[in-house]
Amino acid sequence: MTFETSMLSVILKQLEIAAFQWNKDDDFTPINELPDWFSGLYNKRMARSGVPTNFHLANAFPFIENFLYDAEKLWSQSTDGQLHSGLWTEITANDVEFYIEAVAINALQTPVLLFTNETTNFDVRHKVFQTARNLALQNEQLENVVQLHQRKLQQQLESFCQPQVSLTELSDNIQEESSAVLICRQDGAVELYNRALVDIYSLNDEGELERQSLLEKWVKEAERIYPEIHRVLAVGKHWEGEFETSDNGETKKWIRLMIAPIVNEDQNEKIIHYICIANDISESRISLEEVERLTQIDPTTRLPNRRNFWSYLSTQIDQKKLQGGNLALFYVDLDHFKQINDGLGPEQADFVLNTVASRLKRCLKTQDYVAHLGADEFAVVATDYGKSNALPDMAQRIIEGIYRDVSFNELTINVSASVGIAVYPRDGANARQIVKSADFAMYHAKEMGRNQFQLFGPGDIRDTVSKLHIEQGLKNAIEKREFELLYQPQICIGQKSIHRAEALIRWNHPEHGLIAPASFISIAEDSGLIIDIGRWVIETACEELQRLASKNINVKISVNVSPKQFKYSNLADDIIKNLKAYKVEPSQLELEVTESAFMDNMDSVVEQLETIRKLGVSISLDDFGTGYSSLSYLKNLPVDQLKIDRSFIIELPDNRNSKTIVESLIKLAHELSIEVIAEGIENQRQLEYLKALNCDYFQGYFFHAPLSASELLTAYESVSIKKS
Amino acid sequence: MTWSPFQVSGNAEHESRSFIPNKRLLPMMNKKICMVGAFAVGKTSLVKRYVESLFSEKYHTTIGVKIDKKNLTYQNKDVQLMIWDIEGVDIFTDLKPSYLRGASGILLVIDGTRSKSLETAKQVKQLVDDNLGKIPTLLLINKSDLRESWQFSEDDTKSLAISENNTFITSAKTDQNVERAFERITHLMVED
Ligand SMILES: Nc1nc2c(ncn2[C@@H]2O[C@H](COP(=O)(O)OP(=O)(O)OP(=O)(O)O)[C@@H](O)[C@H]2O)c(=O)[nH]1
Ligand SMILES: [Mg+2]
């Protein structure tokens, strides 16, 4: 067996499919290793055991014997195609019901017969039909009541409508009748009607009824399902039926109508009136969609819908309240689904949703509950997960289960999801609070970069609410001069005399006070505001350099740039413009880029950086070691400085791992003639350790907190680093 | 439909097919009966009553097909009935003609309390006639135990063109006429 064929065999078995090649007559050879359910059934049917080489499927299953007539017809054709048998039921030895469907396929001109086990999907399908039929039964009963009433009414009216009786007398009697009544002449001219008729047809003024012949309209509408209506009426017989009609506002309704001709026996059975009785039965007509809504199944994914989710979650929580125990809710939201929907159209989007639904089901235990809440939102409820440290594993399984390509005819897209987890009773006392908590946690997961999960933490709500504030405020912050740059000096111990500082942005929010960049930069990046903010930073730093220069202070300032600035703005132009405007030496400016800047479009970023470097501006690589980059790839990047992330420094010199990383980073950087800056220095021990490794620059509270422009000036003036 | 009723109806065709070896070897006669009609008229209940002598008030609608077997002796001949309980017809579900293929007898079931089930039966009968031609067919007017709420008289069923001899008023609940109806169809099929 080749790898492909054994792979195929395993896949088929996992999907619980039994696949056969048809040889002739009732002779089949299995294509894959048969799933147990099938072998069990077959052996029971044939009263045998073991695995035969050839199978007699028609003999074992009379349903298949019948299906083979159609299948053989398909197999005798040369084109590829498939044919479904429809569902049938088999009972196992221990009285378990199996629901099976057979599919005949022409695959590469080979006749193939598949058996799929539909037992797991059966319940959902059955529930839909059961509900539909139960409802239909109820509606039939209701319609029976209407029918009975109409017939009684008709008899009463008929006895009234004798040639000698005046119709006006009748009119008073029928006004309050709940069924609509119309009495007209044979040509349709209205003689009498009641209020219920006006209601059904939403008639504005009663003259309308006189202008149009309702009888004619009815006959036309009924004709679509009852072509015989003309004939029945023409011969003076009474007619009844149900059909769709449209009222004055073109709203569709179902009515049950009875038309009874009144003949004048004296005048040779001539029809003198029609008595028409109608009832609006729209409410008892049900559509499949309606049924599915009622059965709380989402029609796209066949998962329980939002309504079912709420009732399930509430009942489960009520139960836990009584019996104790925990419950976990996973709120799953697909990433960038809007793009899929907009880009590919609703059909493909449904396909994606379906795929995700089945992936979700597959990666969970059968007792876990999955619902499709609508659009790109899914929910998983686990009531039986053991210890709470099982939750991250489960979330990871969900994320990995979903995170795969989905292929269409000619294109492949990548689907991922963000997951928020909340636990009852820890994160909320009722269903609503649990959902809210899980939703906030999910939002947090999106914030953290998507395709990941977050457990709910009490900060999440606060964070999310303020995030919305932040986004609003950011829009005007530049104009309102709410940003400020602080400068944290980078110290060099030794002979080198270059003085450096990193420019750090702060936001003086009118309500929230000073906001650190961690809280708003990602929001600014998402909304695109980062471009303007980035420009402001460069300009402000250049302005400051000019001011310092005027005081004869010669420093180098490094500014942080966002990956988006490479992508969506012309960074080099912005820099050239500002260097010129503020008469700043290029060597006094440094750009700090993070590894993530290279992730997106490495070639373009490298190219832009090389242009900028040629100007004389230096480049430093920020947060090195935290991301994806390997040391070996460092040599390909146009950088002059490397910043070791504070997370490694904090653990120095006690943590062996951090030590190894820092040591090798510094060694490698120096081999590549790259200088190293350690940030986050907080104590003497860290400093001593790094000094021993020949680290070039040090930054941190041990030396200076970030300083305002004026504090920076004072600091430099006190050590008097004047321009030479 | 493309298949001809003469080719496939009845048993002859089945036995001539070479891929059913056991049927030629066994002396037993094999007859396929189809339970057809509107949803919820009691098709499944009638089969269950006949084969297992059980009845349940709970409505568990059939999806697709379920085949039950019943062995009996008719005039010293061993007969195996293959009873196809076919999903009922409703607005979402039509009777699939392929399920009828090879049938030797039809039990057309209506629910005496629901006039709609008679309307459906008329359409079903038409479909059966179109596909199988003249074939033993019984009309079972079921739920006779609810006779006080019956919707129509036996007169109303005349349009189905099934003779009185072949019409049975049954109840899966009280077991009225169930056995007799199956005996009758067996008789018709064996004599056919
Ligand atoms: N009172 C009474 N109820 C019956 C009788 N036969 C069936 N029922 C009930 O009618 C309902 C429908 O019966 P089923 O046997 O499931 O009907 P069916 O024709 O198989 O329905 P589908 O499979 O949906 O087409 C059930 O609730 C039965 O209990 C009967 O003779 N008398
Ligand atoms: Mg049934």
mmCIF file of C-alpha atoms in Angstrom, chain B:
data_model
loop_
_atom_site.group_PDB
_atom_site.id
_atom_site.type_symbol
_atom_site.label_atom_id
_atom_site.label_comp_id
_atom_site.label_asym_id
_atom_site.label_seq_id
_atom_site.Cartn_x
_atom_site.Cartn_y
_atom_site.Cartn_z
ATOM 1 C CA MET B 1 -39.622 7.095 -14.257
ATOM 2 C CA THR B 2 -37.559 5.184 -16.697
ATOM 3 C CA TRP B 3 -38.076 1.699 -15.425
ATOM 4 C CA SER B 4 -41.038 -0.215 -16.721
ATOM 5 C CA PRO B 5 -43.517 -1.618 -14.251
ATOM 6 C CA PHE B 6 -43.580 -4.881 -16.125
ATOM 7 C CA GLN B 7 -39.900 -5.407 -15.828
ATOM 8 C CA VAL B 8 -39.538 -4.818 -12.174
ATOM 9 C CA SER B 9 -42.790 -5.239 -10.356
ATOM 10 C CA GLY B 10 -43.518 -8.504 -8.659
ATOM 11 C CA ASN B 11 -41.074 -11.133 -7.749
ATOM 12 C CA ALA B 12 -40.071 -12.612 -11.058
ATOM 13 C CA GLU B 13 -37.587 -9.913 -11.844
ATOM 14 C CA HIS B 14 -35.944 -10.220 -8.476
ATOM 15 C CA GLU B 15 -35.412 -13.908 -8.724
ATOM 16 C CA SER B 16 -33.964 -13.665 -12.160
ATOM 17 C CA ARG B 17 -31.233 -11.376 -10.958
ATOM 18 C CA SER B 18 -28.178 -13.457 -10.602
ATOM 19 C CA PHE B 19 -26.767 -11.551 -7.678
ATOM 20 C CA ILE B 20 -29.310 -12.773 -5.187
ATOM 21 C CA PRO B 21 -28.248 -16.364 -4.886
ATOM 22 C CA ASN B 22 -29.976 -17.202 -1.634
ATOM 23 C CA LYS B 23 -33.353 -16.295 -2.969
ATOM 24 C CA ARG B 24 -33.241 -18.980 -5.558
ATOM 25 C CA LEU B 25 -31.937 -21.512 -3.136
ATOM 26 C CA LEU B 26 -34.507 -20.862 -0.467
ATOM 27 C CA PRO B 27 -37.896 -22.347 -1.070
ATOM 28 C CA MET B 28 -39.337 -19.276 0.580
ATOM 29 C CA MET B 29 -41.377 -16.757 -1.333
ATOM 30 C CA ASN B 30 -40.257 -13.201 -0.887
ATOM 31 C CA LYS B 31 -42.751 -10.372 -1.112
ATOM 32 C CA LYS B 32 -42.122 -6.672 -0.756
ATOM 33 C CA ILE B 33 -44.895 -4.572 0.737
ATOM 34 C CA CYS B 34 -44.747 -0.770 0.884
ATOM 35 C CA MET B 35 -46.463 1.237 3.615
ATOM 36 C CA VAL B 36 -47.332 4.574 2.031
ATOM 37 C CA GLY B 37 -49.410 7.636 2.830
ATOM 38 C CA ALA B 38 -49.362 10.987 4.568
ATOM 39 C CA PHE B 39 -47.270 11.610 7.670
ATOM 40 C CA ALA B 40 -48.588 10.500 11.058
ATOM 41 C CA VAL B 41 -51.355 8.286 9.747
ATOM 42 C CA GLY B 42 -49.965 5.268 11.617
ATOM 43 C CA LYS B 43 -47.828 3.386 9.072
ATOM 44 C CA THR B 44 -45.053 2.666 11.530
ATOM 45 C CA SER B 45 -47.559 1.832 14.255
ATOM 46 C CA LEU B 46 -49.338 -0.690 12.035
ATOM 47 C CA VAL B 47 -46.074 -2.458 11.214
ATOM 48 C CA LYS B 48 -45.034 -2.466 14.833
ATOM 49 C CA ARG B 49 -48.384 -3.863 15.859
ATOM 50 C CA TYR B 50 -48.209 -6.569 13.204
ATOM 51 C CA VAL B 51 -44.562 -7.574 13.606
ATOM 52 C CA GLU B 52 -43.932 -6.950 17.299
ATOM 53 C CA SER B 53 -47.459 -6.745 18.753
ATOM 54 C CA LEU B 54 -46.608 -3.379 20.280
ATOM 55 C CA PHE B 55 -48.147 0.067 20.194
ATOM 56 C CA SER B 56 -46.937 3.437 21.428
ATOM 57 C CA GLU B 57 -48.926 6.659 21.724
ATOM 58 C CA LYS B 58 -45.798 8.696 21.151
ATOM 59 C CA TYR B 59 -45.302 9.961 17.624
ATOM 60 C CA HIS B 60 -41.795 9.263 16.387
ATOM 61 C CA THR B 61 -41.767 10.282 12.752
ATOM 62 C CA THR B 62 -39.966 8.122 10.226
ATOM 63 C CA ILE B 63 -37.122 9.526 8.164
ATOM 64 C CA GLY B 64 -36.151 7.502 5.129
ATOM 65 C CA VAL B 65 -36.998 3.845 5.188
ATOM 66 C CA LYS B 66 -37.027 0.983 7.647
ATOM 67 C CA ILE B 67 -37.450 -2.571 6.482
ATOM 68 C CA ASP B 68 -39.010 -5.243 8.675
ATOM 69 C CA LYS B 69 -39.347 -8.912 7.902
ATOM 70 C CA LYS B 70 -42.173 -11.210 8.822
ATOM 71 C CA ASN B 71 -42.277 -14.901 8.050
ATOM 72 C CA LEU B 72 -45.560 -16.686 7.709
ATOM 73 C CA THR B 73 -47.148 -19.690 6.106
ATOM 74 C CA TYR B 74 -49.849 -19.069 3.582
ATOM 75 C CA GLN B 75 -51.628 -22.118 2.239
ATOM 76 C CA ASN B 76 -48.678 -24.315 3.110
ATOM 77 C CA LYS B 77 -46.244 -22.014 1.425
ATOM 78 C CA ASP B 78 -43.533 -20.218 3.382
ATOM 79 C CA VAL B 79 -43.696 -16.545 2.703
ATOM 80 C CA GLN B 80 -41.327 -13.857 3.871
ATOM 81 C CA LEU B 81 -42.831 -10.388 3.878
ATOM 82 C CA MET B 82 -40.387 -7.542 3.465
ATOM 83 C CA ILE B 83 -42.324 -4.633 4.863
ATOM 84 C CA TRP B 84 -40.947 -1.255 3.771
ATOM 85 C CA ASP B 85 -42.073 1.412 6.189
ATOM 86 C CA ILE B 86 -41.575 4.552 4.132
ATOM 87 C CA GLU B 87 -41.460 8.098 5.477
ATOM 88 C CA GLY B 88 -44.818 9.849 5.255
ATOM 89 C CA VAL B 89 -45.600 12.540 2.723
ATOM 90 C CA ASP B 90 -45.754 16.138 3.905
ATOM 91 C CA ILE B 91 -44.942 19.549 2.464
ATOM 92 C CA PHE B 92 -41.224 18.830 2.716
ATOM 93 C CA THR B 93 -41.250 15.188 1.711
ATOM 94 C CA ASP B 94 -42.497 13.483 -1.433
ATOM 95 C CA LEU B 95 -42.749 9.761 -1.900
ATOM 96 C CA LYS B 96 -39.618 8.619 -3.713
ATOM 97 C CA PRO B 97 -40.682 6.345 -6.566
ATOM 98 C CA SER B 98 -37.461 4.338 -6.357
ATOM 99 C CA TYR B 99 -38.584 2.991 -2.986
ATOM 100 C CA LEU B 100 -41.571 1.344 -4.665
ATOM 101 C CA ARG B 101 -39.542 -0.689 -7.109
ATOM 102 C CA GLY B 102 -40.066 -4.408 -6.846
ATOM 103 C CA ALA B 103 -43.093 -4.101 -4.571
ATOM 104 C CA SER B 104 -45.709 -6.841 -4.800
ATOM 105 C CA GLY B 105 -48.240 -5.071 -2.646
ATOM 106 C CA ILE B 106 -49.104 -1.630 -1.357
ATOM 107 C CA LEU B 107 -50.744 -0.653 1.901
ATOM 108 C CA LEU B 108 -52.077 2.863 1.442
ATOM 109 C CA VAL B 109 -52.824 4.275 4.869
ATOM 110 C CA ILE B 110 -55.035 7.210 5.761
ATOM 111 C CA ASP B 111 -55.976 8.645 9.124
ATOM 112 C CA GLY B 112 -59.726 8.655 9.655
ATOM 113 C CA THR B 113 -59.483 11.793 11.761
ATOM 114 C CA ARG B 114 -57.672 13.864 9.143
ATOM 115 C CA SER B 115 -59.287 14.702 5.827
ATOM 116 C CA LYS B 116 -55.968 15.979 4.563
ATOM 117 C CA SER B 117 -54.567 12.478 4.719
ATOM 118 C CA LEU B 118 -57.151 11.431 2.148
ATOM 119 C CA GLU B 119 -56.053 14.217 -0.176
ATOM 120 C CA THR B 120 -52.483 13.041 0.174
ATOM 121 C CA ALA B 121 -53.523 9.432 -0.385
ATOM 122 C CA LYS B 122 -55.007 10.382 -3.740
ATOM 123 C CA GLN B 123 -51.697 11.795 -4.913
ATOM 124 C CA VAL B 124 -49.787 8.832 -3.531
ATOM 125 C CA LYS B 125 -52.140 6.396 -5.260
ATOM 126 C CA GLN B 126 -51.576 8.185 -8.527
ATOM 127 C CA LEU B 127 -47.823 7.909 -8.111
ATOM 128 C CA VAL B 128 -48.069 4.220 -7.279
ATOM 129 C CA ASP B 129 -50.273 3.575 -10.297
ATOM 130 C CA ASP B 130 -47.904 5.463 -12.572
ATOM 131 C CA ASN B 131 -44.915 3.484 -11.378
ATOM 132 C CA LEU B 132 -46.161 0.010 -10.644
ATOM 133 C CA GLY B 133 -49.231 -0.320 -12.813
ATOM 134 C CA LYS B 134 -51.885 -2.661 -11.528
ATOM 135 C CA ILE B 135 -50.667 -4.066 -8.269
ATOM 136 C CA PRO B 136 -52.447 -5.411 -5.174
ATOM 137 C CA THR B 137 -53.316 -2.366 -3.089
ATOM 138 C CA LEU B 138 -55.223 -2.080 0.155
ATOM 139 C CA LEU B 139 -56.646 1.032 1.718
ATOM 140 C CA LEU B 140 -56.281 1.141 5.475
ATOM 141 C CA ILE B 141 -58.406 3.744 7.210
ATOM 142 C CA ASN B 142 -56.573 3.861 10.486
ATOM 143 C CA LYS B 143 -57.334 5.066 14.017
ATOM 144 C CA SER B 144 -60.751 3.455 14.126
ATOM 145 C CA ASP B 145 -60.613 3.750 17.888
ATOM 146 C CA LEU B 146 -61.110 7.492 17.388
ATOM 147 C CA ARG B 147 -64.135 7.001 15.220
ATOM 148 C CA GLU B 148 -66.198 9.639 17.051
ATOM 149 C CA SER B 149 -63.942 12.316 15.542
ATOM 150 C CA TRP B 150 -63.760 10.886 12.066
ATOM 151 C CA GLN B 151 -63.726 13.446 9.341
ATOM 152 C CA PHE B 152 -65.208 11.615 6.439
ATOM 153 C CA SER B 153 -67.389 8.762 5.513
ATOM 154 C CA GLU B 154 -66.278 5.683 3.654
ATOM 155 C CA ASP B 155 -68.004 7.267 0.679
ATOM 156 C CA ASP B 156 -65.349 9.929 0.482
ATOM 157 C CA THR B 157 -62.710 7.308 -0.188
ATOM 158 C CA LYS B 158 -64.442 6.113 -3.369
ATOM 159 C CA SER B 159 -62.290 8.364 -5.523
ATOM 160 C CA LEU B 160 -59.319 6.190 -4.667
ATOM 161 C CA ALA B 161 -60.841 3.386 -6.687
ATOM 162 C CA ILE B 162 -60.042 0.704 -4.159
ATOM 163 C CA SER B 163 -62.755 -1.890 -3.760
ATOM 164 C CA GLU B 164 -64.577 -2.454 -0.506
ATOM 165 C CA ASN B 165 -62.979 -5.899 -0.210
ATOM 166 C CA ASN B 166 -59.640 -4.232 -0.132
ATOM 167 C CA THR B 167 -60.553 -1.475 2.302
ATOM 168 C CA PHE B 168 -59.961 -2.076 5.998
ATOM 169 C CA ILE B 169 -60.851 0.028 8.955
ATOM 170 C CA THR B 170 -57.961 -0.510 11.294
ATOM 171 C CA SER B 171 -56.519 0.514 14.587
ATOM 172 C CA ALA B 172 -52.922 -0.018 15.488
ATOM 173 C CA LYS B 173 -53.927 0.872 18.996
ATOM 174 C CA THR B 174 -56.675 -1.706 19.525
ATOM 175 C CA ASP B 175 -55.299 -4.140 16.943
ATOM 176 C CA GLN B 176 -58.524 -4.000 14.953
ATOM 177 C CA ASN B 177 -58.141 -5.619 11.520
ATOM 178 C CA VAL B 178 -54.370 -5.329 11.438
ATOM 179 C CA GLU B 179 -53.700 -9.031 11.111
ATOM 180 C CA ARG B 180 -56.564 -9.385 8.620
ATOM 181 C CA ALA B 181 -55.263 -6.636 6.391
ATOM 182 C CA PHE B 182 -51.831 -8.250 6.153
ATOM 183 C CA GLU B 183 -53.433 -11.622 5.499
ATOM 184 C CA ARG B 184 -55.483 -10.094 2.714
ATOM 185 C CA ILE B 185 -52.514 -8.481 1.012
ATOM 186 C CA THR B 186 -50.555 -11.725 1.304
ATOM 187 C CA HIS B 187 -53.419 -13.551 -0.334
ATOM 188 C CA LEU B 188 -53.579 -11.030 -3.164
ATOM 189 C CA MET B 189 -49.828 -11.100 -3.714
ATOM 190 C CA VAL B 190 -49.499 -14.843 -3.708
ATOM 191 C CA GLU B 191 -52.447 -15.316 -6.050
ATOM 192 C CA ASP B 192 -51.297 -12.444 -8.266
#
